[in-house]
CSV table of C-alpha atoms in Angstrom, one decimal:
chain,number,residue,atom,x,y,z
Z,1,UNK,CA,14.9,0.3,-10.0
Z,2,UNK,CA,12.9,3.7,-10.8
Z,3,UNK,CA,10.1,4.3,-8.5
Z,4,UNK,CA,6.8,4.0,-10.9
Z,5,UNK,CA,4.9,7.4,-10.8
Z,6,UNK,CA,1.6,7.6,-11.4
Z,7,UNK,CA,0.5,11.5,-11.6
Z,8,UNK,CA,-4.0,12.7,-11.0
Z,9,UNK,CA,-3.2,16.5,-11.5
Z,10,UNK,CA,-6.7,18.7,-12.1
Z,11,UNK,CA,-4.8,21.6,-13.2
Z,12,UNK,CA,-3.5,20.9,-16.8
Z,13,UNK,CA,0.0,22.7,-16.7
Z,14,UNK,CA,1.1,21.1,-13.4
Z,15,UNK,CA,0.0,17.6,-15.1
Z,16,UNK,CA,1.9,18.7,-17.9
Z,17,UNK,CA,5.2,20.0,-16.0
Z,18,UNK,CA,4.9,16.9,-13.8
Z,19,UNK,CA,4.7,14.8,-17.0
Z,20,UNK,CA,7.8,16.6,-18.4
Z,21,UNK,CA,9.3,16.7,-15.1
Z,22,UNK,CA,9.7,12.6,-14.8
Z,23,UNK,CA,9.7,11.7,-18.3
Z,24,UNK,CA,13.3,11.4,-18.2
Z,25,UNK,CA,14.6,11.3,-14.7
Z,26,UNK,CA,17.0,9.1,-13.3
Z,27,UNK,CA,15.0,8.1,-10.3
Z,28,UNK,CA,11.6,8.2,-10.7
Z,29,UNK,CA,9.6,6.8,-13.9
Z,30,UNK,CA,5.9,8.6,-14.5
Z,31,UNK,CA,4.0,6.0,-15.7
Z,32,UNK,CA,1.0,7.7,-16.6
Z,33,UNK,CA,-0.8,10.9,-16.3
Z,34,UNK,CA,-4.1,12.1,-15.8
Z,35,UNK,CA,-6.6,14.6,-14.8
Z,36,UNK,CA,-9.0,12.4,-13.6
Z,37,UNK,CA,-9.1,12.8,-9.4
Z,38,UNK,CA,-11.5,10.3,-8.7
Z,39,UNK,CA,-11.4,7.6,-6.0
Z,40,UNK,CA,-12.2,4.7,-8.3
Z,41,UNK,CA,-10.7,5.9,-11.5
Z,42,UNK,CA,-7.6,6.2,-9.3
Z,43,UNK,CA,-7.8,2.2,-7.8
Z,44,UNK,CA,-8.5,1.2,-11.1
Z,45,UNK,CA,-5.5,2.9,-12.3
Z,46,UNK,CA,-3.5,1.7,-9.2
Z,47,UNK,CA,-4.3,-1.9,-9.5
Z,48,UNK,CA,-3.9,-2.0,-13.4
Z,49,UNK,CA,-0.3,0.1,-13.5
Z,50,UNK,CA,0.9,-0.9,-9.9
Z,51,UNK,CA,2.4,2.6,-9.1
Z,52,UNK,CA,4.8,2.6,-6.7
Z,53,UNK,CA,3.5,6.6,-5.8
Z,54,UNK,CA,0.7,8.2,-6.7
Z,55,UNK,CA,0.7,12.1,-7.2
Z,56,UNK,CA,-2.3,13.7,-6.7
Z,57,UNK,CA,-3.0,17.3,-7.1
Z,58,UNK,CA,-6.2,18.9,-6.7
Z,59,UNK,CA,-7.6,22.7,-5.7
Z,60,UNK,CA,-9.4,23.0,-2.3
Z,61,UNK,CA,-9.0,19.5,-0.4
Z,62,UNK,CA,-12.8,18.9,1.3
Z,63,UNK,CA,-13.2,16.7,3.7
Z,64,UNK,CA,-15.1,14.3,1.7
Z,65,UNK,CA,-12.4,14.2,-0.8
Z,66,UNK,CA,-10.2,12.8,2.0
Z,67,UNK,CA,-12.6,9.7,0.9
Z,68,UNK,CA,-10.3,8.9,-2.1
Z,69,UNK,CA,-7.4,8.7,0.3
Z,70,UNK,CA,-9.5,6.3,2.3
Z,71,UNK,CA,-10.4,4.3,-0.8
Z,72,UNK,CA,-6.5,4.0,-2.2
Z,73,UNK,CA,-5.7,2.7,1.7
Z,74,UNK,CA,-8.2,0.2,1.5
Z,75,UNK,CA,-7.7,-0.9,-2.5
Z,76,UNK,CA,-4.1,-0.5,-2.9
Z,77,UNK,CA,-2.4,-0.6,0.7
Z,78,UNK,CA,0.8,-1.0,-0.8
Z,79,UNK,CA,1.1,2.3,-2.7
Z,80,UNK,CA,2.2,5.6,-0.8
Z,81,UNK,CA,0.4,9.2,-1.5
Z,82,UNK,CA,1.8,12.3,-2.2
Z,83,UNK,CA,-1.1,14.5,-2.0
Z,84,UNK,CA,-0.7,18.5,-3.4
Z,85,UNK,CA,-3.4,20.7,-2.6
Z,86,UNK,CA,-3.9,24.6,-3.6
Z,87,UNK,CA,-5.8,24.8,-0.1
Z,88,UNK,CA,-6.8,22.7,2.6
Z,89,UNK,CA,-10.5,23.5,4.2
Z,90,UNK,CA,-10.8,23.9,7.7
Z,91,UNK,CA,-13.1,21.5,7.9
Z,92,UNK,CA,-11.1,18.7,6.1
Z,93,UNK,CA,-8.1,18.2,8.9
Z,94,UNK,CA,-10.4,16.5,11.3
Z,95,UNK,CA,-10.7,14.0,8.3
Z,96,UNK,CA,-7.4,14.3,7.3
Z,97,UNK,CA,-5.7,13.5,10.9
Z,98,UNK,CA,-8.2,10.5,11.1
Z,99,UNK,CA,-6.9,8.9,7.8
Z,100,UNK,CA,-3.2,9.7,8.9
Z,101,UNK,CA,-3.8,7.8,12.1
Z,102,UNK,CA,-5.0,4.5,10.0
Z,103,UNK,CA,-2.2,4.4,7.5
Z,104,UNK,CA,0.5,2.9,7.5
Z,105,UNK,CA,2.7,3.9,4.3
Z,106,UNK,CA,4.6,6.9,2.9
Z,107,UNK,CA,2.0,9.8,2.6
Z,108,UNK,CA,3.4,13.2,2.0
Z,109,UNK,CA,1.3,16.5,2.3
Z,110,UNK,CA,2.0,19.4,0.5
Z,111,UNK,CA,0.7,22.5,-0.5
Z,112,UNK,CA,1.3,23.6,-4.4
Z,113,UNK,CA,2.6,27.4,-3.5
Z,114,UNK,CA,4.9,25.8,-1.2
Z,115,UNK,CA,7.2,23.4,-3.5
Z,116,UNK,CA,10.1,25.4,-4.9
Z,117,UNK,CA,11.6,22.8,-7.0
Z,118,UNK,CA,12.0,19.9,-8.9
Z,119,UNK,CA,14.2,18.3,-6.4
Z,120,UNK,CA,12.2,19.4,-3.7
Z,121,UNK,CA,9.2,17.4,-4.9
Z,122,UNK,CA,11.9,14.7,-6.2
Z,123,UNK,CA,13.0,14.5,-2.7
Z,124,UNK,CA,9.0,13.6,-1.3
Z,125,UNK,CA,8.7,11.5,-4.0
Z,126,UNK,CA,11.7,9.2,-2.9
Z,127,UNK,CA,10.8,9.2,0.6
Z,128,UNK,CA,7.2,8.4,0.8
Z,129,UNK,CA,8.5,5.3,-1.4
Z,130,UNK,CA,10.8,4.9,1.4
Z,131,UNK,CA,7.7,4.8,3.9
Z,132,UNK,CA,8.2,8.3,4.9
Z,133,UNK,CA,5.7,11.0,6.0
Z,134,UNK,CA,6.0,14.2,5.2
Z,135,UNK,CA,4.0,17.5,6.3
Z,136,UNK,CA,4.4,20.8,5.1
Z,137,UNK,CA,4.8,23.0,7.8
Z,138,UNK,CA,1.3,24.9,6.9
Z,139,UNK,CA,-0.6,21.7,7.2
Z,140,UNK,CA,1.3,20.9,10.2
Z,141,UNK,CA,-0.7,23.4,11.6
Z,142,UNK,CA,-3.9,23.3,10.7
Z,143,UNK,CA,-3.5,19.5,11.9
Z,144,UNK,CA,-2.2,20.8,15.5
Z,145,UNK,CA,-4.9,23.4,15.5
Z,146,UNK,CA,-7.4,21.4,17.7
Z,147,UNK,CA,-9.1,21.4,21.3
Z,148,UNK,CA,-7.8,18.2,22.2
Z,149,UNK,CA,-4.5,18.1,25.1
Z,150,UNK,CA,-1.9,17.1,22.7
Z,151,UNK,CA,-2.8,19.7,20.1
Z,152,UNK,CA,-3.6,22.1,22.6
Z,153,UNK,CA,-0.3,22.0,24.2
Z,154,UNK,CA,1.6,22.3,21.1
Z,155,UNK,CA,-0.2,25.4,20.2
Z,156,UNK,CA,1.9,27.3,22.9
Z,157,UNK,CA,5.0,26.4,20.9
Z,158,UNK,CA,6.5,29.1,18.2
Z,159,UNK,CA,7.2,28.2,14.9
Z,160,UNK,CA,10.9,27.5,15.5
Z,161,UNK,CA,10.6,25.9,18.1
Z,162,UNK,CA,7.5,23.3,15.9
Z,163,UNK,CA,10.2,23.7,13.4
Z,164,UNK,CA,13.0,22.0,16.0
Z,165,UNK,CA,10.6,19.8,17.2
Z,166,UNK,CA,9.9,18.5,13.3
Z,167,UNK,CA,13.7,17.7,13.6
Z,168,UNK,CA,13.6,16.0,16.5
Z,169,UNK,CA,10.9,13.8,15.5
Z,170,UNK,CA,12.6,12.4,12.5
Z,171,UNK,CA,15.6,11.3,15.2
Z,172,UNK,CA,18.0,13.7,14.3
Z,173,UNK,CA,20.6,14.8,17.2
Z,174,UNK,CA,20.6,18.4,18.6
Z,175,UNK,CA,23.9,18.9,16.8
Z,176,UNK,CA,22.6,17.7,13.2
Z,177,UNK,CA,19.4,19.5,13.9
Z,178,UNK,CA,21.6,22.9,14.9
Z,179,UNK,CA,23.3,22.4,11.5
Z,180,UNK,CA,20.5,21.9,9.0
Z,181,UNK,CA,18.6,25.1,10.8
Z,182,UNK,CA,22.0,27.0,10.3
Z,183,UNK,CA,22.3,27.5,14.1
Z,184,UNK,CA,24.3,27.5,17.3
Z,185,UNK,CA,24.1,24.2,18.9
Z,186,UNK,CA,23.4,26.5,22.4
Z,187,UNK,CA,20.5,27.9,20.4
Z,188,UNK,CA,18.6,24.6,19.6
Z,189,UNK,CA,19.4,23.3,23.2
Z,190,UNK,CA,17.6,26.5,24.2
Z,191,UNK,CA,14.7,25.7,21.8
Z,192,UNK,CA,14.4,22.1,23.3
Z,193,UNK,CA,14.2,23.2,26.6
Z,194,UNK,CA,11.5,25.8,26.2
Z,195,UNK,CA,9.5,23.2,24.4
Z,196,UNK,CA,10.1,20.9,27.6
Z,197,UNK,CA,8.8,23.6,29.5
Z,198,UNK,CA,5.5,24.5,27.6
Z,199,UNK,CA,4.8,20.9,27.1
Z,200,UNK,CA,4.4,20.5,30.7
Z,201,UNK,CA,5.1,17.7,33.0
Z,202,UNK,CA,6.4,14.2,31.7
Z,203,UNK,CA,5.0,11.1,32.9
Z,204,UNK,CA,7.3,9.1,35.1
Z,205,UNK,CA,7.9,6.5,32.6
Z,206,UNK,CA,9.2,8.4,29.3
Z,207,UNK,CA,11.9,10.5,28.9
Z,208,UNK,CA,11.3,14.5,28.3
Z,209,UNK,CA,12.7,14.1,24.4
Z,210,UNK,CA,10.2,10.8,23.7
Z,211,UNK,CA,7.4,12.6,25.5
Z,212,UNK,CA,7.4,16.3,22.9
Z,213,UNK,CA,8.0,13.8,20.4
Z,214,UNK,CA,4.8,11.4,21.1
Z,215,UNK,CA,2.7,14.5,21.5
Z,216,UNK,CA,4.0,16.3,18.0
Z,217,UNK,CA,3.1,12.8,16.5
Z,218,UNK,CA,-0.4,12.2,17.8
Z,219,UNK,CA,-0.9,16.0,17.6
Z,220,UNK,CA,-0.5,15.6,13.7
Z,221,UNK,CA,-2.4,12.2,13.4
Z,222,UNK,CA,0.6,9.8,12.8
Z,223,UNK,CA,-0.1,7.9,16.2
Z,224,UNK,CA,-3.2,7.8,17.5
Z,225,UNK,CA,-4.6,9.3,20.9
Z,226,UNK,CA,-3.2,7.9,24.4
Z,227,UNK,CA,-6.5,6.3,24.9
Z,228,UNK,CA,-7.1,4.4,22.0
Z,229,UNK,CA,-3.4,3.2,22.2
Z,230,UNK,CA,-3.7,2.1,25.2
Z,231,UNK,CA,-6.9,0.5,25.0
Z,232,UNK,CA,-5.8,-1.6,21.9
């Protein structure tokens, strides 16, 4: 079966080009369009059409926009968001890492500058339908860029070495991961290990690999922080 696309572009040539995009495509079925961004037009839509994805492109996301992502994940828990944003505020990650933290489905985001292709948004599509999440690298940052420990620590890391890490978080081996980068596999071992080293000491009861990977997932909002995890 086609995964059911339902596209909320503001711009009117990305709604269109989106539109035209999955009008025929093998995989993916757009199943209406609009230009209409708003939380409850969009759970309207959602529980009328029953979308399998929604796309939803806007300019600047504001924190308080993060509100419609809040009111899909409470309305429609069973769809997964693929949100495209010209620019993210400063202000909005705080909001943003606290939504990421509470959902549980495939949530992708993505900056529009930043999408090369057809497949390359084809390829998001598929996988937040799959329950994937996916970050762009840029907003990766601005999530990690935060006083708290976790975030803190992976500050100190450079952007290959975040870039390994990403890898390494979706459980790729140090082999796969030295093949998709295009490099030797002594050069991502070196990587790993000078991540080990700035992330500091491991606790006792995790291995070094599980440890840089909890911290890159609470440092980007898809767990949530040690003390609330081990409080609940």
């Amino acid at each position: 079966n086609k995964v059911k696309l339902l596209i909320a572009e503001e711009q009117e040539i990305l709604r269109e080009a989106y539109q035209s995009f999955f009008s025929n495509h093998p995989s993916i079925e757009a199943i209406n369009s609009s230009g209409d961004t708003d939380g409850e037009v969009l759970v309207g839509k959602a529980r009328s059409l029953k979308p399998d994805v929604i796309l939803l492109g806007i300019g600047v996301l504001q924190a308080s926009q993060v509100e419609v992502l809040e009111m899909l994940g409470e309305n429609c828990p069973e769809v997964a968001i693929v949100l495209v944003s010209a620019a993210y505020d400063i202000n909005s990650f705080d909001a943003l890492r606290q939504h990421s933290r509470g959902t549980s489905i495939g949530c992708a985001y993505l900056l529009k500058h930043t999408i090369n292709s057809v497949r390359e948004l084809t390829h998001v599509i598929l996988g937040v339908a799959e329950g994937r999440v996916i970050i762009d690298p840029a907003v990766r940052d601005g999530l990690i860029a935060s006083p708290n420990p976790p975030t803190s620590l992976l500050k100190e890391l450079s952007p290959r070495e975040l870039e390994v890490l990403s890898w390494m978080v979706k459980g790729y081996r140090n082999r796969t991961i030295a093949d998709i980068l295009f490099l030797e596999l002594k050069t991502v071992e070196r990587h790993i290990n000078s991540i080990y080293s700035k992330l500091g000491n491991c606790p006792e009861s995790k291995e070094m690999r599980v440890h840089a990977i909890t911290l890159y997932l609470r440092a980007t909002g898809q767990l949530p922080p040690e003390d609330l995890a081990q409080s609940g």
